[in-house]
Amino acid sequence: MARRFRERLWLQIVLCAALVTFAGAPPAAAGTDDTPRTLDDLFELFDVGDVAADFVIVVDTSGSMSQGATPPYPSVLEAYSVLIDAIPDGDVVSVVTFDTDPNLVFQGTVSPGSRSRARSALPPEAKGLHTDIGAAIDATLRRLERADSSEVQTVIFLTDGVHDPAEGSAYPEKSGPSWQALRERAAEVDRTRDLLVLGIGIAEGTDVDLLRTVFGNPEINSLPPDQLGPFFEEAVRRSQLARLRKLVEAELEHDVRITSSDQAILTGHIRTTVVLESRFTKLPVEVTIRSIDAVDGNGLPVDASLAGDETFTIFPGDTATVEVVLEPELEQPGFTVPPKTETAEFEVALDATFQVQPAGLLARVTQTDLTGRVTGTHTVDTARTFGWTITRVLTLAAGVLLALLILYALYRRFLRLPKLVGVFELANPAIPAEQRVIRLKGKRMTLTQARVLGAGTAKLTLFTRRGKPGHVYASVEQPPFYEVVDGRRERQVNDETEIRFGTYRLGQARIQYRVRERRRPRTGRTRNRGRVP
């Protein structure tokens, strides 16, 4: 009961602040992101007009209401019309009059067709003989206890007198077992409904305080009849706020959670996308990420960082993505045959909170906490394959071998200095046959008098060049060196020249160059098969 009293007191303060706001400035339109800016925006967003509420209007029609120099009943009738006009279509109105006995003069849903009947439900004149407040409260509870009653209920109880029951009333006194029974019934209604009881005394010394003996936390007001109209309009507005509050509190039961998983290649730098889903259906939320917690499959922490904004907004029913970078410590796989596959699983949780927006406006509607924690975890399944297949190793080895062979061939063809080929044969028959042939050896060779008899002081150097296998070049270090053209004519060579098949003269020695050495005829012993004479 005390909790509901605090809620009602707080709601009344909020209403007063809202009325001041409405009077001071026109309602602001919702923004382009459809975030509500005013209470009217919230009413429209939550379709408060589609939520029916109960109004039980209890009016004292005893004779005292029509007595005096300025009887209050005509002002009550006028304010009652204002109240009926303010109640939205779809709400259920019960109108109870009481004097000697309570009477239900109207019961029904407000609509364009029934509004006029509800407006004329009160009798034109109050002329009852007694004032049975206990019976009126009993009739009020009967309307609240209906099986089809609404969850949000408002009671407006109006009287100008004291409890004055007729003989035979179930409530002859202002206390007793019958009043205890009323209290128990009211407590059950208050437990299962959002109930607001407004008691109005329109004269001095009324017994409207008897509502306190039955209802746990009624609001008792003493008002002159001419202030009833604005008070009734405020009561309707408070009923709408109560409906809005219940809808908002139902919305606030939703949350924001992580709803994603991912697959990635296992490296030392894993980038993954975490998806946050808002379960709110009408209100946006502002999410703030403080830190990221990530662990591997063994529960050991993994370095993780956020790649993006720390604060962002998720609109109703929408999602937002957060880029997270994981940096696990991995060992170098090394060379392995055959290949191996390594898998790892990581769990990512966000230390993040959300606040439902617009927080300032919602705080005027409900006392429920507008913040919460983002729940759920994001799982990343990773894998890496390392090592070499036997086929790949053989292919690589064959490739390396082929490359080496190619390089070797290129080396031999273009880089390696080839050997001298061929022979020089001296044309002087006086020289023994075994000394006439000079075989070219090595990669550089010098011909002088020591090798070529008759060369005198002439000196010739033979050499090869890279990329020219089978070619022999000569450099004249000491002339004369001649090339014999046709057996008679000679052409003196003073510079480098290529030695080709033919006859040359070095000094006074004539030499003939051949690529290959002549084969000498094989000599063997002849067996004499005849007789010795």
XYZ file of C-alpha atoms in Angstrom:
533
model
C 0.000 0.000 0.000
C 2.794 2.382 0.898
C 4.465 1.680 -2.443
C 1.295 2.507 -4.353
C 0.821 5.666 -2.311
C 4.339 6.817 -3.255
C 3.644 5.995 -6.901
C 0.410 7.961 -6.879
C 2.037 10.933 -5.181
C 4.867 10.854 -7.704
C 2.391 10.549 -10.591
C 0.498 13.581 -9.387
C 3.721 15.617 -9.245
C 4.581 14.483 -12.779
C 1.132 15.476 -14.005
C 1.445 18.953 -12.552
C 4.824 19.378 -14.260
C 3.355 18.082 -17.506
C 0.454 20.526 -17.358
C 2.891 23.395 -16.861
C 4.915 22.164 -19.845
C 1.838 21.886 -22.054
C 0.663 25.341 -21.078
C 4.032 26.951 -21.712
C 4.884 25.551 -25.145
C 3.216 23.679 -27.983
C 4.052 20.005 -28.368
C 7.220 19.372 -30.337
C 7.057 17.066 -33.308
C 8.891 13.779 -33.227
C 12.333 13.828 -34.775
C 13.285 12.260 -38.032
C 14.397 9.160 -36.141
C 10.878 8.823 -34.654
C 12.186 9.266 -31.126
C 9.325 10.679 -29.016
C 9.851 14.226 -27.752
C 6.709 14.867 -25.692
C 4.141 12.949 -23.676
C 1.705 13.271 -26.556
C 4.298 11.555 -28.764
C 4.447 8.725 -26.242
C 0.645 8.490 -26.157
C 0.624 8.136 -29.930
C 3.598 5.789 -30.063
C 2.124 3.358 -27.540
C -1.444 3.721 -28.858
C -2.715 4.599 -25.411
C -6.113 5.397 -26.910
C -6.497 1.708 -27.778
C -6.128 0.679 -24.124
C -9.484 0.816 -22.313
C -9.755 2.001 -18.720
C -12.560 2.068 -16.157
C -14.036 5.220 -14.702
C -16.398 4.784 -11.742
C -18.083 8.115 -11.018
C -19.928 8.203 -7.695
C -22.055 11.299 -7.035
C -23.919 12.213 -3.851
C -27.563 13.040 -4.755
C -28.845 13.683 -1.230
C -31.045 16.738 -0.749
C -28.242 18.808 0.734
C -26.616 18.946 -2.707
C -29.483 21.158 -3.878
C -29.845 23.334 -0.785
C -28.334 26.618 0.262
C -27.953 30.040 -1.334
C -25.602 28.584 -3.946
C -26.383 24.875 -4.095
C -23.427 22.806 -5.419
C -25.432 20.359 -7.528
C -25.766 22.566 -10.675
C -21.979 23.045 -10.694
C -21.577 19.292 -10.237
C -23.802 18.669 -13.276
C -21.771 21.118 -15.338
C -18.429 19.615 -14.252
C -19.790 16.115 -14.838
C -20.499 17.020 -18.479
C -16.910 18.242 -18.818
C -15.709 14.933 -17.371
C -17.794 12.810 -19.763
C -16.560 14.855 -22.721
C -12.932 14.377 -21.631
C -13.126 10.589 -21.299
C -11.803 9.000 -24.544
C -13.856 6.681 -26.702
C -13.426 3.057 -25.704
C -13.218 3.672 -21.946
C -15.864 2.102 -19.719
C -17.880 4.474 -17.547
C -19.992 3.489 -14.565
C -22.066 6.255 -12.992
C -23.396 5.595 -9.498
C -25.620 7.990 -7.553
C -26.200 7.509 -3.859
C -28.386 8.900 -1.140
C -30.555 6.454 0.797
C -29.484 3.695 -1.626
C -26.897 3.570 -4.394
C -28.150 3.428 -7.980
C -26.253 2.515 -11.154
C -27.577 5.123 -13.589
C -25.176 4.401 -16.441
C -22.909 1.547 -17.429
C -21.222 1.238 -20.806
C -18.383 1.955 -23.172
C -18.013 5.553 -24.247
C -18.643 6.060 -27.943
C -20.113 8.816 -30.124
C -23.487 7.158 -29.712
C -23.363 6.537 -25.947
C -21.638 9.750 -24.869
C -24.877 11.789 -24.883
C -26.665 9.148 -22.781
C -23.780 9.133 -20.310
C -23.857 12.922 -20.157
C -27.568 12.891 -19.149
C -27.266 10.016 -16.664
C -27.335 12.193 -13.512
C -30.748 13.294 -12.299
C -31.520 16.984 -12.912
C -32.036 17.551 -9.185
C -30.600 16.035 -5.994
C -33.376 15.294 -3.453
C -32.435 12.135 -1.572
C -33.294 11.832 2.127
C -30.141 10.137 3.434
C -26.400 9.808 2.696
C -25.171 6.185 2.922
C -21.473 6.415 2.142
C -20.869 2.778 3.119
C -23.456 1.530 0.620
C -21.991 3.836 -2.030
C -18.530 2.342 -1.461
C -20.009 -1.156 -1.725
C -21.588 -0.245 -5.074
C -18.273 1.233 -6.193
C -16.432 -1.989 -5.369
C -19.015 -3.992 -7.311
C -18.180 -1.972 -10.420
C -14.437 -2.454 -9.825
C -14.787 -6.211 -9.218
C -16.440 -6.941 -12.555
C -14.913 -9.873 -14.467
C -14.583 -7.658 -17.540
C -13.149 -4.683 -15.675
C -10.049 -2.955 -17.015
C -6.601 -3.122 -15.489
C -6.452 0.662 -15.039
C -9.296 1.979 -12.885
C -10.183 5.440 -11.634
C -12.764 6.194 -8.949
C -14.155 9.728 -8.578
C -16.165 9.866 -5.378
C -18.001 13.154 -4.672
C -20.066 14.128 -1.616
C -21.023 17.173 0.402
C -22.276 15.444 3.562
C -21.604 13.065 6.393
C -22.449 9.404 6.658
C -26.197 9.362 7.423
C -27.595 5.931 6.501
C -31.272 5.060 6.620
C -32.616 2.528 9.062
C -31.736 -1.011 8.012
C -28.515 -0.024 6.241
C -25.698 -2.565 6.237
C -23.431 0.273 7.379
C -25.197 1.900 10.306
C -21.921 3.058 11.843
C -18.651 4.292 10.470
C -16.828 1.108 11.445
C -17.511 -2.517 12.171
C -17.402 -5.906 10.446
C -19.148 -4.629 7.335
C -16.482 -1.988 6.882
C -13.774 -4.634 7.422
C -15.322 -6.662 4.614
C -15.172 -3.589 2.374
C -11.485 -3.149 3.227
C -10.701 -6.745 2.286
C -12.500 -6.416 -1.028
C -10.740 -3.129 -1.765
C -7.356 -4.666 -0.936
C -7.965 -7.447 -3.454
C -8.928 -4.931 -6.139
C -5.886 -2.824 -5.341
C -3.667 -5.911 -5.581
C -4.858 -6.904 -9.034
C -5.562 -3.489 -10.589
C -3.888 -0.145 -11.093
C -6.415 1.745 -8.968
C -6.637 5.478 -8.399
C -9.303 6.667 -5.913
C -10.083 10.387 -5.850
C -12.334 11.581 -3.056
C -13.784 15.135 -3.309
C -15.505 16.891 -0.496
C -17.376 19.943 -1.804
C -18.310 21.241 1.620
C -16.766 21.595 5.040
C -16.887 18.647 7.437
C -17.803 15.887 4.983
C -17.195 12.195 5.631
C -15.328 11.690 2.389
C -12.416 10.597 4.594
C -14.292 7.312 5.103
C -12.668 6.286 1.835
C -9.427 5.968 3.806
C -10.942 3.285 6.027
C -11.621 1.130 2.948
C -9.016 2.008 0.315
C -5.373 1.982 1.263
C -4.246 5.187 -0.384
C -7.050 7.358 -1.724
C -6.407 10.978 -2.602
C -8.794 13.162 -0.618
C -9.409 16.654 -1.911
C -11.584 19.521 -0.696
C -12.704 21.596 -3.675
C -15.291 24.262 -4.301
C -17.840 23.253 -6.964
C -16.506 25.723 -9.535
C -13.094 23.948 -9.599
C -14.474 20.507 -10.318
C -14.200 20.792 -14.126
C -10.377 21.208 -14.310
C -9.974 18.576 -11.602
C -12.009 16.053 -13.601
C -9.982 16.751 -16.762
C -6.816 16.195 -14.759
C -8.210 12.875 -13.534
C -8.724 11.738 -17.128
C -5.186 12.782 -17.988
C -3.845 10.852 -15.014
C -5.694 7.775 -16.197
C -3.989 8.103 -19.558
C -0.613 8.490 -17.837
C -1.306 5.371 -15.789
C -2.074 3.436 -18.968
C 1.050 4.834 -20.616
C 3.129 3.914 -17.590
C 2.010 0.278 -17.738
C 2.754 0.118 -21.465
C 6.172 1.709 -20.968
C 6.997 -0.662 -18.109
C 6.047 -3.612 -20.310
C 8.351 -2.219 -23.016
C 11.164 -1.846 -20.486
C 11.099 -5.598 -19.849
C 12.909 -6.056 -23.164
C 16.668 -6.049 -23.507
C 19.614 -5.812 -25.889
C 21.620 -8.910 -26.565
C 24.375 -10.323 -28.774
C 22.933 -12.636 -31.438
C 25.888 -13.469 -33.663
C 28.677 -15.928 -34.323
C 31.457 -15.928 -36.885
C 34.063 -18.024 -38.665
C 37.545 -16.795 -39.486
C 41.059 -17.883 -40.363
C 43.223 -18.450 -37.301
C 45.883 -15.743 -37.337
C 47.426 -13.387 -34.829
C 45.011 -10.652 -35.953
C 41.382 -11.810 -36.200
C 38.729 -9.276 -37.176
C 35.164 -10.303 -36.361
C 31.754 -8.619 -36.474
C 29.553 -8.710 -33.366
C 25.820 -8.139 -33.926
C 23.725 -6.483 -31.198
C 19.951 -6.812 -31.477
C 17.462 -4.569 -29.698
C 14.395 -6.456 -28.467
C 12.593 -3.186 -27.808
C 9.633 -2.703 -30.129
C 8.905 1.020 -29.720
C 11.795 2.825 -28.064
C 15.412 3.324 -29.175
C 18.332 2.529 -26.903
C 21.734 4.122 -26.535
C 24.474 1.522 -26.100
C 27.803 2.297 -24.442
C 30.685 -0.192 -24.648
C 33.179 0.072 -21.789
C 35.450 -2.839 -22.615
C 35.660 -6.178 -24.399
C 36.251 -9.514 -22.723
C 37.510 -12.387 -24.890
C 38.671 -15.875 -23.925
C 39.890 -18.893 -25.862
C 38.575 -22.426 -25.627
C 40.572 -23.009 -22.439
C 39.129 -19.945 -20.753
C 42.366 -18.001 -21.007
C 42.058 -14.285 -21.764
C 42.808 -13.020 -25.256
C 43.745 -9.464 -26.169
C 40.747 -7.769 -27.794
C 40.018 -4.242 -28.928
C 37.105 -2.305 -30.391
C 37.411 -1.021 -33.949
C 34.684 1.618 -34.038
C 32.459 3.858 -31.926
C 32.001 3.144 -28.236
C 28.541 4.738 -28.103
C 25.766 4.312 -30.664
C 21.969 4.102 -30.924
C 19.883 1.091 -31.911
C 16.346 1.804 -33.028
C 13.385 -0.449 -32.173
C 13.658 -3.947 -33.587
C 16.916 -3.089 -35.333
C 20.490 -4.302 -34.993
C 23.924 -2.733 -34.804
C 27.311 -4.205 -35.642
C 30.540 -3.801 -33.715
C 33.935 -4.626 -35.190
C 36.218 -6.415 -32.722
C 39.871 -7.330 -33.256
C 41.266 -10.410 -31.465
C 45.020 -10.888 -31.112
C 45.700 -14.409 -29.820
C 49.224 -15.631 -29.171
C 50.080 -18.302 -31.739
C 53.131 -20.502 -32.117
C 54.919 -20.683 -35.448
C 53.839 -23.957 -37.051
C 57.178 -24.791 -38.703
C 57.700 -27.265 -41.519
C 55.337 -30.218 -41.374
C 54.638 -33.091 -43.732
C 51.830 -33.992 -44.202
C 49.680 -30.866 -43.516
C 47.919 -30.362 -40.173
C 44.786 -28.375 -39.308
C 44.587 -26.425 -36.040
C 41.262 -25.105 -34.721
C 40.462 -22.638 -31.967
C 37.284 -21.157 -30.547
C 36.996 -17.730 -28.982
C 34.158 -16.192 -26.985
C 33.622 -12.449 -27.049
C 31.512 -10.642 -24.439
C 30.914 -6.912 -24.284
C 31.034 -4.994 -21.041
C 28.272 -2.760 -22.340
C 25.175 -1.060 -20.997
C 22.145 0.423 -22.691
C 19.791 3.234 -21.734
C 16.309 3.482 -23.164
C 15.611 6.776 -24.915
C 14.393 9.428 -24.416
C 15.525 8.948 -20.835
C 14.423 12.363 -19.549
C 10.896 12.032 -20.903
C 10.481 8.429 -19.782
C 11.607 9.365 -16.259
C 8.483 11.525 -16.057
C 6.323 8.497 -16.846
C 7.845 5.643 -14.854
C 10.198 4.973 -11.983
C 11.416 1.751 -13.576
C 15.149 1.644 -14.280
C 15.830 2.708 -17.861
C 19.256 1.060 -18.042
C 20.387 -2.507 -18.510
C 23.336 -4.649 -19.507
C 23.934 -6.115 -22.924
C 23.734 -9.902 -22.614
C 24.952 -12.806 -24.710
C 28.292 -13.857 -26.163
C 29.746 -13.886 -29.658
C 31.517 -17.090 -30.720
C 34.314 -17.141 -33.285
C 35.319 -20.510 -34.764
C 38.761 -20.322 -36.360
C 41.039 -22.751 -38.155
C 44.374 -22.771 -39.958
C 46.055 -25.460 -42.059
C 49.824 -25.570 -42.259
C 52.442 -27.993 -43.638
C 53.287 -29.542 -46.991
C 51.783 -32.467 -48.821
C 54.150 -35.091 -50.239
C 53.008 -34.170 -53.745
C 53.796 -30.531 -53.074
C 57.223 -31.397 -51.683
C 58.032 -33.573 -54.708
C 56.730 -30.910 -57.056
C 58.825 -28.286 -55.335
C 61.904 -30.517 -55.417
C 61.363 -31.197 -59.120
C 60.970 -27.501 -59.731
C 64.135 -26.692 -57.822
C 66.033 -29.391 -59.712
C 64.755 -28.141 -63.050
C 65.711 -24.589 -62.108
C 69.192 -25.740 -61.138
C 69.571 -27.580 -64.427
C 68.452 -24.518 -66.324
C 70.808 -22.328 -64.350
C 73.624 -24.776 -64.930
C 72.914 -24.846 -68.651
C 72.805 -21.068 -68.724
C 76.026 -20.957 -66.755
C 77.719 -23.276 -69.130
C 76.312 -21.464 -72.115
C 76.758 -17.868 -71.093
C 78.771 -17.577 -67.887
C 81.398 -20.314 -67.748
C 84.605 -19.766 -69.712
C 84.840 -22.692 -72.184
C 88.020 -24.663 -72.879
C 90.236 -24.317 -75.893
C 89.479 -26.833 -78.632
C 91.474 -28.073 -81.589
C 95.153 -28.491 -82.474
C 97.938 -26.668 -84.282
C 100.164 -28.803 -86.493
C 103.588 -27.546 -87.606
C 104.087 -27.730 -91.335
C 107.902 -28.344 -91.067
C 108.507 -32.003 -91.960
C 111.925 -31.837 -90.417
C 110.383 -31.797 -87.010
C 109.562 -35.202 -85.560
C 105.891 -36.161 -85.937
C 105.274 -36.310 -82.173
C 106.508 -32.699 -81.832
C 104.591 -31.302 -84.763
C 101.111 -31.456 -83.112
C 100.335 -28.833 -80.491
C 97.148 -29.693 -78.614
C 95.192 -26.692 -77.289
C 94.464 -27.103 -73.576
C 92.945 -25.083 -70.821
C 91.260 -21.734 -71.263
C 94.340 -19.664 -72.099
C 97.483 -20.747 -73.851
C 100.595 -18.918 -75.140
C 102.520 -20.019 -78.229
C 106.209 -19.080 -78.323
C 109.449 -20.419 -79.698
C 109.366 -23.023 -76.945
C 106.267 -24.603 -78.402
C 106.473 -23.563 -82.031
C 109.926 -24.161 -83.475
C 110.766 -21.382 -85.843
C 108.546 -18.787 -84.144
C 111.565 -16.799 -83.151
C 110.565 -13.795 -81.084
C 106.923 -13.932 -82.216
C 104.480 -14.586 -79.443
C 100.739 -15.490 -79.666
C 98.182 -15.927 -76.862
C 95.136 -18.144 -77.447
C 92.013 -17.731 -75.295
C 88.233 -18.353 -75.181
C 85.252 -16.177 -74.443
C 82.131 -16.752 -72.360
C 79.160 -17.946 -74.306
C 81.353 -18.986 -77.240
C 82.126 -22.678 -76.786
C 84.115 -24.145 -79.669
C 85.571 -20.779 -80.622
C 89.276 -19.929 -80.291
C 90.587 -16.395 -80.225
C 94.160 -15.155 -80.637
C 95.887 -12.063 -79.339
C 99.191 -11.067 -80.991
C 101.565 -10.107 -78.251
C 104.715 -10.054 -80.448
C 104.363 -10.017 -84.277
C 104.757 -11.200 -86.873
C 101.615 -13.330 -87.077
C 100.113 -14.002 -90.486
C 97.004 -15.733 -91.775
C 97.800 -17.633 -94.994
C 94.944 -16.974 -97.350
C 95.453 -19.241 -100.311
C 98.752 -20.943 -99.676
C 100.782 -18.031 -101.070
C 99.294 -14.771 -99.948
C 99.479 -13.855 -96.269
C 97.524 -11.338 -94.278
C 99.294 -9.950 -91.281
C 97.237 -9.903 -88.075
C 98.234 -7.297 -85.537
C 95.176 -7.413 -83.247
C 92.813 -9.945 -81.744
C 91.245 -12.367 -84.187
C 89.286 -15.581 -84.186
C 91.288 -18.617 -85.191
C 89.517 -20.643 -87.824
C 90.418 -23.757 -89.719
C 93.392 -22.911 -91.913
C 97.132 -22.183 -92.131
C 98.962 -19.478 -90.166
C 102.568 -18.274 -89.821
C 104.038 -17.340 -86.494
C 107.455 -15.889 -87.054
C 109.031 -18.281 -89.603
C 106.958 -21.283 -88.527
C 103.974 -22.311 -90.537
C 101.190 -23.933 -88.491
C 97.845 -25.353 -89.470
C 94.796 -25.152 -87.170
C 92.262 -27.942 -87.048
C 89.296 -28.381 -84.751
C 90.038 -32.031 -84.242
C 93.231 -34.004 -84.332
C 93.756 -36.369 -87.250
C 93.400 -40.005 -86.466
C 96.569 -41.865 -87.000
C 96.368 -45.252 -88.670
C 96.572 -48.121 -86.194
C 99.817 -50.070 -86.618
C 100.130 -53.704 -85.596
C 102.460 -56.697 -86.008
C 102.018 -58.914 -89.101
C 102.066 -62.552 -88.253
C 104.263 -64.570 -90.667
C 102.435 -67.729 -91.178
C 104.939 -69.194 -93.654
C 107.845 -71.364 -92.966
C 111.247 -70.068 -92.040
C 113.615 -70.912 -94.841
